[in-house]
mmCIF file of C-alpha atoms in Angstrom:
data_model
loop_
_atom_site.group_PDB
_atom_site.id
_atom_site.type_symbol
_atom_site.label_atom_id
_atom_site.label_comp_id
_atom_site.label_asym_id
_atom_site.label_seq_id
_atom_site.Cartn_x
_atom_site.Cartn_y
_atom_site.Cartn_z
ATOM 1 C CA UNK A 227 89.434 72.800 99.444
ATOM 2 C CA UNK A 228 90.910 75.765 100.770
ATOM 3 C CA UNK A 229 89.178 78.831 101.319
ATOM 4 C CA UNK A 230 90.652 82.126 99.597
ATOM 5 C CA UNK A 231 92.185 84.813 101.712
ATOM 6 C CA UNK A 232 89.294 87.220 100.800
ATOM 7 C CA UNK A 233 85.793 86.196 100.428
ATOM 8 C CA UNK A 234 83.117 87.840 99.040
ATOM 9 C CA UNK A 235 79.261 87.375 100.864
ATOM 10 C CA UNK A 236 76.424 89.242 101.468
ATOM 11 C CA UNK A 237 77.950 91.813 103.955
ATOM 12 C CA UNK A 238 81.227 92.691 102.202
ATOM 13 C CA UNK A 239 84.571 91.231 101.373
ATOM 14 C CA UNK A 240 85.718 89.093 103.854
ATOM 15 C CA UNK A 241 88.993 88.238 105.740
ATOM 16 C CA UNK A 242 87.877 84.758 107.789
ATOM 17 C CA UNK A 243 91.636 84.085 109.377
ATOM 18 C CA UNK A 244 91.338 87.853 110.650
ATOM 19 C CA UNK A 245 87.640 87.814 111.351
ATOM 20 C CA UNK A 246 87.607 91.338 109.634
ATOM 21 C CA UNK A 247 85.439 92.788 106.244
ATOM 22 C CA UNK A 248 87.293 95.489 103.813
ATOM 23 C CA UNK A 249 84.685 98.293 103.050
ATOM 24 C CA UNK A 250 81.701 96.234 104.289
ATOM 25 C CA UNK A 251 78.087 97.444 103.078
ATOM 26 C CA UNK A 252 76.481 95.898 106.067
ATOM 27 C CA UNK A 253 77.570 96.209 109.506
ATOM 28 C CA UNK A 254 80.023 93.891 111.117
ATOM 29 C CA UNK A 255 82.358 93.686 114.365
ATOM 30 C CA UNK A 256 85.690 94.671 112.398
ATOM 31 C CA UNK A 257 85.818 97.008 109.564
ATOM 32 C CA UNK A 258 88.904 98.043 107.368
ATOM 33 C CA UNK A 259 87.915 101.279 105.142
ATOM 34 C CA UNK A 260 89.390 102.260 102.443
ATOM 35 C CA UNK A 261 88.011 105.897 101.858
ATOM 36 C CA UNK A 262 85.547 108.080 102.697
ATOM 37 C CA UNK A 263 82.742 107.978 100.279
ATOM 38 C CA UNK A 264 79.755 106.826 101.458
ATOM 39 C CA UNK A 265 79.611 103.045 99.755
ATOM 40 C CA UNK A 266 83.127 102.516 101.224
ATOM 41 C CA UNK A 267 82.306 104.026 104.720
ATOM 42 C CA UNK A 268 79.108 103.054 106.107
ATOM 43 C CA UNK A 269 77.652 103.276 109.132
ATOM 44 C CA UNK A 270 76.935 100.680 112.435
ATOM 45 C CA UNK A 271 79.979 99.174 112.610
ATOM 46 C CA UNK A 272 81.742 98.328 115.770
ATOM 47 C CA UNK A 273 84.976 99.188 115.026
ATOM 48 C CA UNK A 274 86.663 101.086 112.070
ATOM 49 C CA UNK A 275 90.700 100.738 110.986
ATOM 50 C CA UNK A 276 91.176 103.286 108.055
ATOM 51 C CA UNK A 277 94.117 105.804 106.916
ATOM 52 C CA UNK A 278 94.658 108.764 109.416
ATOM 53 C CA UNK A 279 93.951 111.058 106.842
ATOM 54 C CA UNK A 280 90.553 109.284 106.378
ATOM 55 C CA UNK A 281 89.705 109.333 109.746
ATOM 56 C CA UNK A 282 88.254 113.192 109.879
ATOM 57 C CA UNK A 283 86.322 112.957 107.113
ATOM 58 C CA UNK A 284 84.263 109.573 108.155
ATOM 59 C CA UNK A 285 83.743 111.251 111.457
ATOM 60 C CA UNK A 286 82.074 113.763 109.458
ATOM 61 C CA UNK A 287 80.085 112.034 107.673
ATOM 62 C CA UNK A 288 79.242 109.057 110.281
ATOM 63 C CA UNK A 289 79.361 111.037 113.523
ATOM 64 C CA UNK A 290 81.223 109.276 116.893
ATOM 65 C CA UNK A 291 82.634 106.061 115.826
ATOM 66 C CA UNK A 292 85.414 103.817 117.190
ATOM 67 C CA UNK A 293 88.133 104.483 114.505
ATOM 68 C CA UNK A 294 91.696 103.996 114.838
ATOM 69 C CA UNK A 295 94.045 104.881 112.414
ATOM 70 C CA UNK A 296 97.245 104.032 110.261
ATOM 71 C CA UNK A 297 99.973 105.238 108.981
ATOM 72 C CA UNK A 298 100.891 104.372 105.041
ATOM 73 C CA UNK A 299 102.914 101.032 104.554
ATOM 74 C CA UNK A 300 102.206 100.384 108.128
ATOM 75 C CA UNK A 301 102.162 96.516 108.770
ATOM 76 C CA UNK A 302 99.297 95.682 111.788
ATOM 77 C CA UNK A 303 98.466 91.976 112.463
ATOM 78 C CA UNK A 304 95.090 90.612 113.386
ATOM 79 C CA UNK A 305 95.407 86.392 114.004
ATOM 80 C CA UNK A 306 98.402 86.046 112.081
ATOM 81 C CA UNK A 307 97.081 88.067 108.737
ATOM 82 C CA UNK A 308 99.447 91.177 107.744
ATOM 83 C CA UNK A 309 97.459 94.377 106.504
ATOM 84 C CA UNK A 310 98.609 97.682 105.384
ATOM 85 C CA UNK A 311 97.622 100.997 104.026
ATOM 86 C CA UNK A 312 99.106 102.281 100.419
ATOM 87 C CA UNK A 313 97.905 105.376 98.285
ATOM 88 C CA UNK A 314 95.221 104.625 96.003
ATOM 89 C CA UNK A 315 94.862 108.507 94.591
ATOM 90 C CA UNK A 316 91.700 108.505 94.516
ATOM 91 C CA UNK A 317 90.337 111.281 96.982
ATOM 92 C CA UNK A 318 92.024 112.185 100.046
ATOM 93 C CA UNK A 319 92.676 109.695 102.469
ATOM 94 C CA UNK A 320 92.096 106.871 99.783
ATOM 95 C CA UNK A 321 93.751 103.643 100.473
ATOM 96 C CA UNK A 322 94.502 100.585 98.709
ATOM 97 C CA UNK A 323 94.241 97.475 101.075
ATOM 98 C CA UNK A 324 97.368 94.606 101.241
ATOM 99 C CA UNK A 325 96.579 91.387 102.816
ATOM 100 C CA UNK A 326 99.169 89.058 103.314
ATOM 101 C CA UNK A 327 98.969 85.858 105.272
ATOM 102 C CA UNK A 328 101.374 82.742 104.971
ATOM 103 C CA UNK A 329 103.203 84.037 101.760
ATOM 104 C CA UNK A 330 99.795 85.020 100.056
ATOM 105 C CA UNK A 331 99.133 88.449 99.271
ATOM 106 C CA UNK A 332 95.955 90.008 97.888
ATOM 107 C CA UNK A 333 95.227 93.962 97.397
ATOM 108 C CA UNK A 334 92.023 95.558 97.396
ATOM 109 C CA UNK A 335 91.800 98.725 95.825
ATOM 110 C CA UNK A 336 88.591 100.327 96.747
ATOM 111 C CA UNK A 337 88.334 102.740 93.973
ATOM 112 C CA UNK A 338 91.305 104.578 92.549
ATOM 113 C CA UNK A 339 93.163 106.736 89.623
ATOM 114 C CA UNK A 340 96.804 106.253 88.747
ATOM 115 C CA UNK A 341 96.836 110.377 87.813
ATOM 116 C CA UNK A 342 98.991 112.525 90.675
ATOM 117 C CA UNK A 343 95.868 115.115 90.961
ATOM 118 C CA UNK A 344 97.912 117.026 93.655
ATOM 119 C CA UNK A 345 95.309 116.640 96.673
ATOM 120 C CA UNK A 346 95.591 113.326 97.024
ATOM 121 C CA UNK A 347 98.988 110.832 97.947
ATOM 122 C CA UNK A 348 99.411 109.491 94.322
ATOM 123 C CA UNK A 349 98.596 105.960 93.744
ATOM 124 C CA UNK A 350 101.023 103.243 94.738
ATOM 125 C CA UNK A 351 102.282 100.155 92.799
ATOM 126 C CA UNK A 352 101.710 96.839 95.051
ATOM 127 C CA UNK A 353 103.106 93.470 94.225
ATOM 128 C CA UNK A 354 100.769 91.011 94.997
ATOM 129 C CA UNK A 355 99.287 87.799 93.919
ATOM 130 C CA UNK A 356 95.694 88.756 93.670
ATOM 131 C CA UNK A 357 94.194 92.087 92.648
ATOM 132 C CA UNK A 358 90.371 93.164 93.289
ATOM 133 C CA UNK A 359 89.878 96.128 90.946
ATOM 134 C CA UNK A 360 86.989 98.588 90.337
ATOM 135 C CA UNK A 361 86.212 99.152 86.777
ATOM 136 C CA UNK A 362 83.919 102.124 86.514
ATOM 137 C CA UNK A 363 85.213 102.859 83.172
ATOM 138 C CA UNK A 364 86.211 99.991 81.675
ATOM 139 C CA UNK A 365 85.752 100.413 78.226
ATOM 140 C CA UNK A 366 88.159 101.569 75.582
ATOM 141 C CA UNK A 367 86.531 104.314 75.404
ATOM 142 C CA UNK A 368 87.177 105.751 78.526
ATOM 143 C CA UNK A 369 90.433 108.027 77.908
ATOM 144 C CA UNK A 370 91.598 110.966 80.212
ATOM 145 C CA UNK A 371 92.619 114.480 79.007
ATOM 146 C CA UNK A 372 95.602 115.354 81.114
ATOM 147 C CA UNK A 373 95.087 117.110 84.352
ATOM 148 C CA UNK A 374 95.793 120.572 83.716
ATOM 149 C CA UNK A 375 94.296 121.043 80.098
ATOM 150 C CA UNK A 376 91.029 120.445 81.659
ATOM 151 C CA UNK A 377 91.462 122.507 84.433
ATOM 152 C CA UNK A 378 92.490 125.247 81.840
ATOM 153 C CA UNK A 379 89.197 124.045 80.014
ATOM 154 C CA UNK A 380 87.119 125.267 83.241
ATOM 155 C CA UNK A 381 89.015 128.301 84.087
ATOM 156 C CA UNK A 382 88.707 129.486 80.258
ATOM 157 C CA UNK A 383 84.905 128.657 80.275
ATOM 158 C CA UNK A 384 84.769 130.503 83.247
ATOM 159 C CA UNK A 385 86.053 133.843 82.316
ATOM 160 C CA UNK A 386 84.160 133.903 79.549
ATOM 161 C CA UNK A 387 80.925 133.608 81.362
ATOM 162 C CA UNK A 388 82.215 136.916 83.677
ATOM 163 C CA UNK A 389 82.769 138.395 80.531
ATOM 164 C CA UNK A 390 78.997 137.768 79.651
ATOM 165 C CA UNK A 391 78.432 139.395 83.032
ATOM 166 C CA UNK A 392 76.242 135.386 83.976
ATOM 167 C CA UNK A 393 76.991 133.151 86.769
ATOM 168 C CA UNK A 394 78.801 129.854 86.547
ATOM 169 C CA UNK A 395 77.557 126.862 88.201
ATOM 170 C CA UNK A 396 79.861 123.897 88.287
ATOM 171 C CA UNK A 397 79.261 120.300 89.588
ATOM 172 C CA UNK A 398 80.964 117.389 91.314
ATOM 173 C CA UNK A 399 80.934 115.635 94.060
ATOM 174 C CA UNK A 400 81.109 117.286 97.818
ATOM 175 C CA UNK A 401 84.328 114.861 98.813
ATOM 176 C CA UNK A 402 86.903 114.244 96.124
ATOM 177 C CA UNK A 403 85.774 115.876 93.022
ATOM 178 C CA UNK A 404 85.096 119.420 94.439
ATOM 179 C CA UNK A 405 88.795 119.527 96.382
ATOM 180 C CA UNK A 406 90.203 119.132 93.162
ATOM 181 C CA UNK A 407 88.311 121.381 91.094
ATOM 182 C CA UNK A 408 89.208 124.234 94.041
ATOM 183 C CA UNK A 409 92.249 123.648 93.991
ATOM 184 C CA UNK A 410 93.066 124.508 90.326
ATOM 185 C CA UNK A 411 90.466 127.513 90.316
ATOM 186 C CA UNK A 412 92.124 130.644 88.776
ATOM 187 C CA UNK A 413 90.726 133.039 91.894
ATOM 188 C CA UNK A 414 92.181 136.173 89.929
ATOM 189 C CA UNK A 415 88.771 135.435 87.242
ATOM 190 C CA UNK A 416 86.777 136.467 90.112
ATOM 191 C CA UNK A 417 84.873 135.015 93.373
ATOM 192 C CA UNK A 418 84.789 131.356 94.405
ATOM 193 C CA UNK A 419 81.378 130.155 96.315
ATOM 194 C CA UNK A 420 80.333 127.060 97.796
ATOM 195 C CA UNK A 421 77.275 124.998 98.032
ATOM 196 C CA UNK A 422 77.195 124.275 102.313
ATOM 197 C CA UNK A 423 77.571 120.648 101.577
ATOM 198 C CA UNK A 424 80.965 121.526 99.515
ATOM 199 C CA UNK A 425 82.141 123.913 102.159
ATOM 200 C CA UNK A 426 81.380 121.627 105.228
ATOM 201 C CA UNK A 427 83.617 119.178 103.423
ATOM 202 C CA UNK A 428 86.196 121.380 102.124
ATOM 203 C CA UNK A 429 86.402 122.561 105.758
ATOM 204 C CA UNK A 430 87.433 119.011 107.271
ATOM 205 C CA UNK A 431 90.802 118.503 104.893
ATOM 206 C CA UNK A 432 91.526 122.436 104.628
ATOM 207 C CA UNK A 433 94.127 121.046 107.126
ATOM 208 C CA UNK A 434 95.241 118.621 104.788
ATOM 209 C CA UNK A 435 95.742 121.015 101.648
ATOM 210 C CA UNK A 436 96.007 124.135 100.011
ATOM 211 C CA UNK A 437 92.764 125.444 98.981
ATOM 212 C CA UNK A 438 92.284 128.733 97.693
ATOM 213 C CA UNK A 439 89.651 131.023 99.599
ATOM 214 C CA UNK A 440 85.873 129.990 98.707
ATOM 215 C CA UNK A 441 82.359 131.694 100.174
ATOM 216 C CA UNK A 442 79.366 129.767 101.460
ATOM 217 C CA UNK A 443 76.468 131.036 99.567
ATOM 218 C CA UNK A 444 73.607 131.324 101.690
ATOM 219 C CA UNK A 445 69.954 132.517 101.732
ATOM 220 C CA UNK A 446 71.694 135.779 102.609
ATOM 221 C CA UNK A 447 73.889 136.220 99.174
ATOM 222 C CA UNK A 448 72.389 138.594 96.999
ATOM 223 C CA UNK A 449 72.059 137.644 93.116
ATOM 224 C CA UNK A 450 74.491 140.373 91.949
ATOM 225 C CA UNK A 451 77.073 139.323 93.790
ATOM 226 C CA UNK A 452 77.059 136.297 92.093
ATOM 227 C CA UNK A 453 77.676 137.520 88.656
ATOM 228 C CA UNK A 454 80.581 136.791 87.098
ATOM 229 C CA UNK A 455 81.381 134.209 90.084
ATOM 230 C CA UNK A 456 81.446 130.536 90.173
ATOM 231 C CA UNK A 457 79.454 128.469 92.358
ATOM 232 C CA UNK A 458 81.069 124.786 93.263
ATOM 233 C CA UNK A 459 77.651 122.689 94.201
ATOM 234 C CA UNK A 460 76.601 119.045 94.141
ATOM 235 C CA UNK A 461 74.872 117.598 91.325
ATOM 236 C CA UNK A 462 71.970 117.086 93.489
ATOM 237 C CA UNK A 463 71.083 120.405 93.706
ATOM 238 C CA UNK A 464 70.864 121.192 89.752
ATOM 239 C CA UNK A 465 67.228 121.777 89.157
ATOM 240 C CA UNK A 466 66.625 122.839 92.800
ATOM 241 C CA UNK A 467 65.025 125.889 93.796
ATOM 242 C CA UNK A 468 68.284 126.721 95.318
ATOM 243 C CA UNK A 469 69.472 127.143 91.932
ATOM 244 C CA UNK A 470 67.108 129.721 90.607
ATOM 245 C CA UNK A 471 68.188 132.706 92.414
ATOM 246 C CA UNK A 472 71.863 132.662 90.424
ATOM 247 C CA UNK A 473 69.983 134.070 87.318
ATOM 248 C CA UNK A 474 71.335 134.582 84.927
ATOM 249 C CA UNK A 475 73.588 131.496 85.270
ATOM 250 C CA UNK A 476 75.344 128.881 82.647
ATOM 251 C CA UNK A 477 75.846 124.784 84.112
ATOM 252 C CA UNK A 478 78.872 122.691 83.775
ATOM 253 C CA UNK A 479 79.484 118.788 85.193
ATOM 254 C CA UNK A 480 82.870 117.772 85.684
ATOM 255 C CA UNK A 481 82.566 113.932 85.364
ATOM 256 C CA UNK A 482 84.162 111.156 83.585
ATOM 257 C CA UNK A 483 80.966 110.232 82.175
ATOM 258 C CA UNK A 484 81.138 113.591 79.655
ATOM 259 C CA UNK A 485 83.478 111.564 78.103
ATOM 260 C CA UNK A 486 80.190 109.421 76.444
ATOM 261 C CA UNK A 487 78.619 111.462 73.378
ATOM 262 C CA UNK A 488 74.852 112.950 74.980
ATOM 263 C CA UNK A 489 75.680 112.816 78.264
ATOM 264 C CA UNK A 490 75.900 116.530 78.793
ATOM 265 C CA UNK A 491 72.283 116.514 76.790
ATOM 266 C CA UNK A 492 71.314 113.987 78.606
ATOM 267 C CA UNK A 493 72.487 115.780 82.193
ATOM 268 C CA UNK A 494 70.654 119.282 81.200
ATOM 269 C CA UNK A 495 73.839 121.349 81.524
ATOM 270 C CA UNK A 496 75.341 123.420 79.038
ATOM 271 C CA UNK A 497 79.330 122.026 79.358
ATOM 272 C CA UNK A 498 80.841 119.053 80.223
ATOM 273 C CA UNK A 499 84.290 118.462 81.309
ATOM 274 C CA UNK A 500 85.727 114.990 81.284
ATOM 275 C CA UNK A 501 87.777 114.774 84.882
ATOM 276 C CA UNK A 502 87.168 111.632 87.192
ATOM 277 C CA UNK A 503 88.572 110.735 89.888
ATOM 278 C CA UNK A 504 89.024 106.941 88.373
ATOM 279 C CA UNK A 505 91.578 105.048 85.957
ATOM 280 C CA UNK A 506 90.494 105.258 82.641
ATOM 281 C CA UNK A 507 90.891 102.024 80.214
ATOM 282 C CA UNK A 508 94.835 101.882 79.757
ATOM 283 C CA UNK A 509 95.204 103.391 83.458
ATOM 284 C CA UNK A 510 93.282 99.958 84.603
ATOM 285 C CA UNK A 511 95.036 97.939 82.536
ATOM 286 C CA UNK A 512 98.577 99.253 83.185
ATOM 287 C CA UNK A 513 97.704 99.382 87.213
ATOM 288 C CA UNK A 514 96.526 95.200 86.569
ATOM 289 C CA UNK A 515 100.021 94.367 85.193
ATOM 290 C CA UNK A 516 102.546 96.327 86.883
ATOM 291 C CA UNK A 517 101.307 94.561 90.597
ATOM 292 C CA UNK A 518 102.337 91.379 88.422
ATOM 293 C CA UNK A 519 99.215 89.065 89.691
ATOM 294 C CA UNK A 520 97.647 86.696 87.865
ATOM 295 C CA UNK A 521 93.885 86.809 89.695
ATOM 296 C CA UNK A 522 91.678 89.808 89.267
ATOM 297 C CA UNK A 523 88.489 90.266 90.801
ATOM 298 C CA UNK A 524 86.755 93.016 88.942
ATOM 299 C CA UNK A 525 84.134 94.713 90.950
ATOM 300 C CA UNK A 526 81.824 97.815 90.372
ATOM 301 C CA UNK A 527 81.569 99.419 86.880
ATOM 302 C CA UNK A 528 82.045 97.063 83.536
ATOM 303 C CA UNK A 529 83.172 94.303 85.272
ATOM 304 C CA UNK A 530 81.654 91.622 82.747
ATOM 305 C CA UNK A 531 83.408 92.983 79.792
ATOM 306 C CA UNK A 532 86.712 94.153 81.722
ATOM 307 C CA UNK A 533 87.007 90.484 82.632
ATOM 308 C CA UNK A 534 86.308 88.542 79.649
ATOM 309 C CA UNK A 535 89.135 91.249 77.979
ATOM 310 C CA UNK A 536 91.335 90.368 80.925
ATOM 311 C CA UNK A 537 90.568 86.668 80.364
ATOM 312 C CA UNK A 538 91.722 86.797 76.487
ATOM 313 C CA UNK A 539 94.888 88.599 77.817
ATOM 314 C CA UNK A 540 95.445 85.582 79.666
ATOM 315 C CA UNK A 541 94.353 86.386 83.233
ATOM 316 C CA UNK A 542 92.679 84.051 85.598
ATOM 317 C CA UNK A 543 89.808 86.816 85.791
ATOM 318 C CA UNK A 544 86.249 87.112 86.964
ATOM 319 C CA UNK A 545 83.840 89.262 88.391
ATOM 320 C CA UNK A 546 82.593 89.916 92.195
ATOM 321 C CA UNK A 547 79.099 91.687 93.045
ATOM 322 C CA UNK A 548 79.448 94.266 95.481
ATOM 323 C CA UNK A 549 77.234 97.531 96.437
ATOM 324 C CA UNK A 550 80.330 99.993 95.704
ATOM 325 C CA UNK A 551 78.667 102.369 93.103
ATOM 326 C CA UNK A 552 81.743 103.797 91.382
ATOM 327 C CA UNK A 553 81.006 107.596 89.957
ATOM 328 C CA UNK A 554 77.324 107.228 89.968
ATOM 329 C CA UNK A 555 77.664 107.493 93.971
ATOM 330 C CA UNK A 556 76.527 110.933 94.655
ATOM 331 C CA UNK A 557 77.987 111.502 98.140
ATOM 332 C CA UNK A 558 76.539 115.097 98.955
ATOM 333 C CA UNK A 559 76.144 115.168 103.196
ATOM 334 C CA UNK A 560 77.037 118.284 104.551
#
């Protein structure tokens, strides 16, 4: 019996004609990454291929590594196997991965969002014959808000909080999330400042985009010059210490999750805005049939019932365990 192109085993996906793994979780010789969150891009590898873009902020994160990069739709060949970078949208420097070896082509695409945020390349179409998809939110539920009314959600929440002369505390995640929450920021409401991990980060792809201007807050900022401000921080750091001194001070989450009834409750914040940096329900489904293949590999999120849907749409579907953590991945290094 033939083997497939891609494998799945205990240290990632695997390419066996290419001796190579695509976003391994364990380390291995050859490594293909797709972005630069931390269950994508880990650490002891011998020797990293990602995007260009990419390659900054893994250095960041993973220190000296042996990385070389690509350009998008570049074709490089390892033993006879084609691969090549396309846009995924999903932070910066996202990738999907195609694989293509004697007429077969498979794509992995790592995680991804089929919504042009602005920050990131938007998300590519790619013909192939096998897809391996994420489904963090695979459920019918799942339905995003347009871009800019949420951002207009934020920015309206925000002034009113100057108004009430209080602080505003925002999270999401240092890479990804918080880019694209700075980016939309109305900085004529008032002052913009950053958690260090969000700042270290926003530092690395300042290169890479338009930010607007944003203030480390440090043991040194003084309480009243926070008033009125936002803060951009983690979600690790809500219910911190680090927190306290922004009395008096109202929370929001930007996550898809606030899209599930009691999640804000269950968060302790006092707003929720529904923003993710993943393809909702019909944003899956529409991604799974324009690349026209029949096999799908679902992967982290609801994979069992995203499948057995796929299945009754008549898709040769099934399910692959990985350690790829979808939006519950809380990448906050500085």
């Amino acid at each position: 019996m033939t083997q497939p192109l891609l494998q799945f085993n205990d240290k990632g996906i695997y390419c066996q004609q290419a001796d190579v793994y695509l976003d391994p979780w364990r380390p291995v010789k050859n490594a293909i990454i797709t972005h630069g969150h931390s269950d994508h891009a880990r650490w002891g590898h011998q020797n990293y291929i990602t995007h260009y873009s990419n390659i900054p902020i893994i250095k960041h994160r993973l220190g000296e590594i042996n990385v070389s990069g690509k350009n998008w739709n570049e074709t490089f060949t390892i033993n006879g196997v084609k691969f090549s970078f396309h846009p995924a949208g999903h932070i910066i420097g996202s990738a999907q991965i195609r694989v293509e070896y004697k007429g077969e082509i498979w794509v992995f695409t790592g995680d991804y969002k089929t919504e042009n945020d602005g920050i990131s390349v938007p998300y590519e179409v790619v013909k192939c014959h096998s897809f391996i998809t994420e489904c963090t939110f695979g459920l019918p539920a799942f339905k995003w808000e347009p871009q800019p009314n949420v951002m207009t959600e934020i920015n309206n929440w925000w002034a009113e909080n100057r108004a009430e002369g209080k602080t505003s505390v925002l999270f999401g995640y240092s890479l990804g999330k918080a880019q694209r929450l700075l980016k939309y920021l109305d900085p004529n409401i008032g002052k913009i400042y950053t958690h260090g991990a969000i700042e270290n980060m926003t530092n690395i792809v300042r290169p890479m985009i338009d930010l607007p201007p944003t203030i480390r807050l440090t043991s040194e900022t003084k309480k009243e010059d926070l008033l009125g401000s936002i803060v951009i921080a983690p979600p690790s750091a809500h219910g911190s210490t680090w927190i306290r001194k922004m009395t008096p001070f109202v929370t929001g989450t930007a996550s898809g999750w606030m899209a599930f009834r009691g999640a804000r409750r269950r968060r302790a914040v006092d707003r929720g805005f529904v923003i993710s940096d993943h393809c909702d329900w019909m944003g899956l489904l529409e991604s799974i049939k324009a690349t026209g293949a029949e096999k799908i590999i679902c992967t982290h999120g609801y994979s069992d019932i995203f499948s057995k849907y796929l299945r009754e749409l008549g898709y040769d579907a099934r399910t692959a365990h990985t350690q790829y953590e979808g939006e519950t991945n809380d990448t906050d290094e500085s």
